[in-house]
Structures are given as structure tokens and as C-alpha cells.
């Protein structure tokens, strides 16, 4: 069995085909998926997915790429997370690739999310792009290690992985690890202890080989597991078993 630890099933291209996607998860032994919130306006739809399907979970948070929103406050996020199927705070973090200029608001928003996670004792889902040093620094300053979480769609160096793991974080591999040119990332996937690894699709983005270019979906998390198994020369069942165990251990999902 496999779990997709990060997808966006509330996005229109996926939401309109939900039954088909759930069926394909079953056919591919993908037992569960975590539907990750990107803004508070759409959060009720994310939460509804988790309420209506026993094998779907939700998170609550505001993605760093969403500009010009009412800034979420820690207490507000923590209170929205007070729900049995809302298992994490995020996605949150820093993205210096998509947005430029004075991004102090992004860093402040990230701090609010870490404080919320500490208030409600739920783990963090962290997105970081071209901002690893600031991400790690703010994690340390705000005590993110008290709650832990996951560095989602990981594309950074071994050194960044190591520092995140020291702060109680898991490393989640997406379809990017299947891409031919992802040489350094494949190396991280070979080297890391499997008991710190999660797998994800980040659907609808970043479909893994051999589906590259198509709309991604949770069933394709199997291809991510397959790649990690091949890189480590171990059976795919072992990758499935350990990453599923890690998912339930981190998110305390029931
Ligand atoms: Zn992300
Ligand atoms: Zn995402």
C-alpha cells in the first residue's frame, strides 16, 4: 500500500473527476491521500473532501505564492485545525522563485504558521523554493522542531535535508525524483534513511515518469515509490510499507 502525502484534489481539474481518481487510487494500492490547503477561502472544500471520504485527510494553511490576502493569524489557523481530519498546518514556507521583491510578508506568514502548529500540536507541511537558508533559519527561530513535519516536494541538497531532519522533519519526494536530470536529488533519495521518507504527487502538478506532461493524480505516487525502490535496489513493497508507516506516525491520522 502507498499513501500520497501531498495533493490538491480540491483544484478544479481534479475535483471534477474525483470518483475516477479515487477508483484509480484503489487499482494502484494507494490507500490514502492528504489534501493540502493553499488558502483559507478554499479550505472548506479541502476539509469537505476529508469529511466525505474516510481515506482522505486535510491540512490548513496559506501557500507562500498567494499574495495580497488577509494575512492568517496563528490563533485562527490553530482553531481551523481543531478538527479530527485536519492533520497538519500548511502548506506554508518560502518561495523566492515565483515571487520577487520584498518578501518580508512571506516570512511573517511562515512564522504565523509555525506558531499555529505549536499552539495546536500538529505537524507542518513546508514548501521551500530558492529559499532554503531562510526557511531553515525561521524554522529554528520559531521552534518548528517542537512539532516537526515534512519538507514537501523536496528538491534541495543533502545538507538541507540533514538540517531539516535534525529538526524532526521528514523529507517528501515527488515525481521530480523520477526525472532523468534530477541527479543530485536521486542521490539524496539513495542516501537518506527510509524511516525519514514520505512520498507524494503534489497533483495536479509534476506528474512522474512515465506520465510526464499529463495532469498528475494520487495514483501516480506509485511511480515515485518505484523510483526510490530502484535507486536503493529494494522491493517497492518495502518503500510502500515504510513510507505508509511514516505517514501515520507523523500525521497521527486515524
Ligand atoms: Zn508546495
Ligand atoms: Zn502543494
PDB file of N, CA and C in Angstrom, residues 183-234:
ATOM      1  N   UNK A 183      19.730  14.495 -10.867  1.00  0.00           N
ATOM      2  CA  UNK A 183      20.834  13.639 -10.419  1.00  0.00           C
ATOM      3  C   UNK A 183      21.106  13.801  -8.914  1.00  0.00           C
ATOM      4  N   UNK A 184      21.199  15.055  -8.456  1.00  0.00           N
ATOM      5  CA  UNK A 184      21.522  15.303  -7.047  1.00  0.00           C
ATOM      6  C   UNK A 184      20.388  14.811  -6.139  1.00  0.00           C
ATOM      7  N   UNK A 185      19.163  14.987  -6.596  1.00  0.00           N
ATOM      8  CA  UNK A 185      18.018  14.557  -5.790  1.00  0.00           C
ATOM      9  C   UNK A 185      17.962  13.021  -5.699  1.00  0.00           C
ATOM     10  N   UNK A 186      18.281  12.343  -6.791  1.00  0.00           N
ATOM     11  CA  UNK A 186      18.320  10.871  -6.762  1.00  0.00           C
ATOM     12  C   UNK A 186      19.354  10.416  -5.729  1.00  0.00           C
ATOM     13  N   UNK A 187      20.427  11.190  -5.653  1.00  0.00           N
ATOM     14  CA  UNK A 187      21.465  10.868  -4.689  1.00  0.00           C
ATOM     15  C   UNK A 187      20.957  10.998  -3.248  1.00  0.00           C
ATOM     16  N   UNK A 188      20.195  12.053  -2.975  1.00  0.00           N
ATOM     17  CA  UNK A 188      19.590  12.214  -1.642  1.00  0.00           C
ATOM     18  C   UNK A 188      18.661  11.025  -1.359  1.00  0.00           C
ATOM     19  N   UNK A 189      17.895  10.612  -2.361  1.00  0.00           N
ATOM     20  CA  UNK A 189      16.943   9.509  -2.187  1.00  0.00           C
ATOM     21  C   UNK A 189      17.647   8.168  -1.934  1.00  0.00           C
ATOM     22  N   UNK A 190      18.880   8.043  -2.415  1.00  0.00           N
ATOM     23  CA  UNK A 190      19.665   6.827  -2.175  1.00  0.00           C
ATOM     24  C   UNK A 190      20.265   6.812  -0.769  1.00  0.00           C
ATOM     25  N   UNK A 191      20.622   8.013  -0.321  1.00  0.00           N
ATOM     26  CA  UNK A 191      21.429   8.145   0.875  1.00  0.00           C
ATOM     27  C   UNK A 191      20.608   8.217   2.158  1.00  0.00           C
ATOM     28  N   UNK A 192      19.422   8.769   2.077  1.00  0.00           N
ATOM     29  CA  UNK A 192      18.610   9.069   3.259  1.00  0.00           C
ATOM     30  C   UNK A 192      18.091   7.777   3.911  1.00  0.00           C
ATOM     31  N   UNK A 193      17.956   7.815   5.223  1.00  0.00           N
ATOM     32  CA  UNK A 193      17.352   6.672   5.908  1.00  0.00           C
ATOM     33  C   UNK A 193      15.867   6.623   5.562  1.00  0.00           C
ATOM     34  N   UNK A 194      15.385   5.446   5.157  1.00  0.00           N
ATOM     35  CA  UNK A 194      13.987   5.343   4.705  1.00  0.00           C
ATOM     36  C   UNK A 194      13.002   5.724   5.793  1.00  0.00           C
ATOM     37  N   UNK A 195      13.392   5.629   7.035  1.00  0.00           N
ATOM     38  CA  UNK A 195      12.440   5.964   8.086  1.00  0.00           C
ATOM     39  C   UNK A 195      12.222   7.474   8.239  1.00  0.00           C
ATOM     40  N   UNK A 196      12.856   8.274   7.369  1.00  0.00           N
ATOM     41  CA  UNK A 196      12.563   9.725   7.320  1.00  0.00           C
ATOM     42  C   UNK A 196      11.870  10.113   6.020  1.00  0.00           C
ATOM     43  N   UNK A 197      11.446   9.140   5.220  1.00  0.00           N
ATOM     44  CA  UNK A 197      10.959   9.438   3.870  1.00  0.00           C
ATOM     45  C   UNK A 197       9.437   9.344   3.761  1.00  0.00           C
ATOM     46  N   UNK A 198       8.860  10.338   3.083  1.00  0.00           N
ATOM     47  CA  UNK A 198       7.474  10.276   2.642  1.00  0.00           C
ATOM     48  C   UNK A 198       7.472  10.387   1.119  1.00  0.00           C
ATOM     49  N   UNK A 199       6.347   9.998   0.515  1.00  0.00           N
ATOM     50  CA  UNK A 199       6.197  10.134  -0.930  1.00  0.00           C
ATOM     51  C   UNK A 199       4.920  10.921  -1.213  1.00  0.00           C
ATOM     52  N   UNK A 200       4.922  11.626  -2.340  1.00  0.00           N
ATOM     53  CA  UNK A 200       3.784  12.486  -2.677  1.00  0.00           C
ATOM     54  C   UNK A 200       3.714  12.678  -4.177  1.00  0.00           C
ATOM     55  N   UNK A 201       2.559  13.221  -4.612  1.00  0.00           N
ATOM     56  CA  UNK A 201       2.458  13.605  -6.033  1.00  0.00           C
ATOM     57  C   UNK A 201       2.479  15.119  -6.236  1.00  0.00           C
ATOM     58  N   UNK A 202       1.954  15.883  -5.279  1.00  0.00           N
ATOM     59  CA  UNK A 202       1.689  17.320  -5.484  1.00  0.00           C
ATOM     60  C   UNK A 202       0.748  17.501  -6.675  1.00  0.00           C
ATOM     61  N   UNK A 203      -0.135  16.544  -6.926  1.00  0.00           N
ATOM     62  CA  UNK A 203      -1.133  16.655  -8.002  1.00  0.00           C
ATOM     63  C   UNK A 203      -1.881  17.964  -7.829  1.00  0.00           C
ATOM     64  N   UNK A 204      -2.212  18.636  -8.925  1.00  0.00           N
ATOM     65  CA  UNK A 204      -2.137  18.204 -10.328  1.00  0.00           C
ATOM     66  C   UNK A 204      -0.809  18.485 -11.031  1.00  0.00           C
ATOM     67  N   UNK A 205       0.203  18.931 -10.276  1.00  0.00           N
ATOM     68  CA  UNK A 205       1.484  19.307 -10.903  1.00  0.00           C
ATOM     69  C   UNK A 205       2.436  18.120 -10.974  1.00  0.00           C
ATOM     70  N   UNK A 206       3.501  18.268 -11.802  1.00  0.00           N
ATOM     71  CA  UNK A 206       4.690  17.431 -11.699  1.00  0.00           C
ATOM     72  C   UNK A 206       4.471  15.929 -11.803  1.00  0.00           C
ATOM     73  N   UNK A 207       3.716  15.510 -12.793  1.00  0.00           N
ATOM     74  CA  UNK A 207       3.482  14.073 -12.953  1.00  0.00           C
ATOM     75  C   UNK A 207       4.810  13.343 -13.151  1.00  0.00           C
ATOM     76  N   UNK A 208       4.983  12.206 -12.477  1.00  0.00           N
ATOM     77  CA  UNK A 208       6.227  11.440 -12.613  1.00  0.00           C
ATOM     78  C   UNK A 208       6.323  10.753 -13.975  1.00  0.00           C
ATOM     79  N   UNK A 209       7.538  10.397 -14.346  1.00  0.00           N
ATOM     80  CA  UNK A 209       7.771   9.491 -15.473  1.00  0.00           C
ATOM     81  C   UNK A 209       7.027   8.195 -15.127  1.00  0.00           C
ATOM     82  N   UNK A 210       6.270   7.550 -15.988  1.00  0.00           N
ATOM     83  CA  UNK A 210       6.103   7.790 -17.432  1.00  0.00           C
ATOM     84  C   UNK A 210       4.886   8.653 -17.785  1.00  0.00           C
ATOM     85  N   UNK A 211       4.367   9.411 -16.835  1.00  0.00           N
ATOM     86  CA  UNK A 211       3.171  10.213 -17.113  1.00  0.00           C
ATOM     87  C   UNK A 211       3.527  11.670 -17.324  1.00  0.00           C
ATOM     88  N   UNK A 212       4.806  11.979 -17.447  1.00  0.00           N
ATOM     89  CA  UNK A 212       5.277  13.358 -17.503  1.00  0.00           C
ATOM     90  C   UNK A 212       4.522  14.152 -18.571  1.00  0.00           C
ATOM     91  N   UNK A 213       4.076  15.385 -18.158  1.00  0.00           N
ATOM     92  CA  UNK A 213       3.326  16.227 -19.093  1.00  0.00           C
ATOM     93  C   UNK A 213       1.820  16.084 -18.923  1.00  0.00           C
ATOM     94  N   UNK A 214       1.383  14.973 -18.327  1.00  0.00           N
ATOM     95  CA  UNK A 214      -0.058  14.784 -18.070  1.00  0.00           C
ATOM     96  C   UNK A 214      -0.432  15.452 -16.757  1.00  0.00           C
ATOM     97  N   UNK A 215      -1.745  15.551 -16.505  1.00  0.00           N
ATOM     98  CA  UNK A 215      -2.202  16.018 -15.199  1.00  0.00           C
ATOM     99  C   UNK A 215      -1.871  14.941 -14.174  1.00  0.00           C
ATOM    100  N   UNK A 216      -1.232  15.338 -13.115  1.00  0.00           N
ATOM    101  CA  UNK A 216      -0.832  14.364 -12.091  1.00  0.00           C
ATOM    102  C   UNK A 216      -2.043  13.984 -11.236  1.00  0.00           C
ATOM    103  N   UNK A 217      -1.986  12.830 -10.602  1.00  0.00           N
ATOM    104  CA  UNK A 217      -3.070  12.368  -9.724  1.00  0.00           C
ATOM    105  C   UNK A 217      -2.490  11.422  -8.675  1.00  0.00           C
ATOM    106  N   UNK A 218      -3.193  11.244  -7.546  1.00  0.00           N
ATOM    107  CA  UNK A 218      -2.618  10.460  -6.438  1.00  0.00           C
ATOM    108  C   UNK A 218      -2.168   9.045  -6.807  1.00  0.00           C
ATOM    109  N   UNK A 219      -2.843   8.398  -7.753  1.00  0.00           N
ATOM    110  CA  UNK A 219      -2.451   7.028  -8.119  1.00  0.00           C
ATOM    111  C   UNK A 219      -0.998   6.966  -8.584  1.00  0.00           C
ATOM    112  N   UNK A 220      -0.502   8.088  -9.134  1.00  0.00           N
ATOM    113  CA  UNK A 220       0.858   8.088  -9.685  1.00  0.00           C
ATOM    114  C   UNK A 220       1.934   8.113  -8.588  1.00  0.00           C
ATOM    115  N   UNK A 221       1.538   8.203  -7.326  1.00  0.00           N
ATOM    116  CA  UNK A 221       2.545   8.158  -6.260  1.00  0.00           C
ATOM    117  C   UNK A 221       3.278   6.815  -6.294  1.00  0.00           C
ATOM    118  N   UNK A 222       2.628   5.832  -6.868  1.00  0.00           N
ATOM    119  CA  UNK A 222       3.245   4.520  -7.045  1.00  0.00           C
ATOM    120  C   UNK A 222       4.529   4.609  -7.872  1.00  0.00           C
ATOM    121  N   UNK A 223       4.535   5.497  -8.869  1.00  0.00           N
ATOM    122  CA  UNK A 223       5.736   5.660  -9.704  1.00  0.00           C
ATOM    123  C   UNK A 223       6.884   6.306  -8.933  1.00  0.00           C
ATOM    124  N   UNK A 224       6.537   7.142  -7.967  1.00  0.00           N
ATOM    125  CA  UNK A 224       7.572   7.750  -7.118  1.00  0.00           C
ATOM    126  C   UNK A 224       8.190   6.657  -6.235  1.00  0.00           C
ATOM    127  N   UNK A 225       7.344   5.812  -5.677  1.00  0.00           N
ATOM    128  CA  UNK A 225       7.828   4.700  -4.845  1.00  0.00           C
ATOM    129  C   UNK A 225       8.710   3.759  -5.655  1.00  0.00           C
ATOM    130  N   UNK A 226       8.285   3.515  -6.903  1.00  0.00           N
ATOM    131  CA  UNK A 226       9.030   2.618  -7.786  1.00  0.00           C
ATOM    132  C   UNK A 226      10.448   3.141  -8.030  1.00  0.00           C
ATOM    133  N   UNK A 227      10.547   4.442  -8.242  1.00  0.00           N
ATOM    134  CA  UNK A 227      11.856   5.061  -8.496  1.00  0.00           C
ATOM    135  C   UNK A 227      12.750   4.946  -7.258  1.00  0.00           C
ATOM    136  N   UNK A 228      12.196   5.219  -6.098  1.00  0.00           N
ATOM    137  CA  UNK A 228      13.009   5.139  -4.872  1.00  0.00           C
ATOM    138  C   UNK A 228      13.460   3.694  -4.649  1.00  0.00           C
ATOM    139  N   UNK A 229      12.577   2.750  -4.908  1.00  0.00           N
ATOM    140  CA  UNK A 229      12.931   1.339  -4.766  1.00  0.00           C
ATOM    141  C   UNK A 229      14.068   0.975  -5.722  1.00  0.00           C
ATOM    142  N   UNK A 230      13.969   1.458  -6.947  1.00  0.00           N
ATOM    143  CA  UNK A 230      15.000   1.146  -7.947  1.00  0.00           C
ATOM    144  C   UNK A 230      16.342   1.770  -7.542  1.00  0.00           C
ATOM    145  N   UNK A 231      16.297   3.023  -7.078  1.00  0.00           N
ATOM    146  CA  UNK A 231      17.539   3.704  -6.683  1.00  0.00           C
ATOM    147  C   UNK A 231      18.233   2.978  -5.543  1.00  0.00           C
ATOM    148  N   UNK A 232      17.441   2.357  -4.669  1.00  0.00           N
ATOM    149  CA  UNK A 232      18.009   1.720  -3.479  1.00  0.00           C
ATOM    150  C   UNK A 232      18.144   0.198  -3.634  1.00  0.00           C
ATOM    151  N   UNK A 233      17.721  -0.308  -4.803  1.00  0.00           N
ATOM    152  CA  UNK A 233      17.714  -1.754  -5.054  1.00  0.00           C
ATOM    153  C   UNK A 233      16.997  -2.523  -3.951  1.00  0.00           C
ATOM    154  N   UNK A 234      15.794  -2.082  -3.647  1.00  0.00           N
ATOM    155  CA  UNK A 234      14.950  -2.798  -2.673  1.00  0.00           C
ATOM    156  C   UNK A 234      13.570  -2.980  -3.302  1.00  0.00           C
TER     157      UNK A 234
END
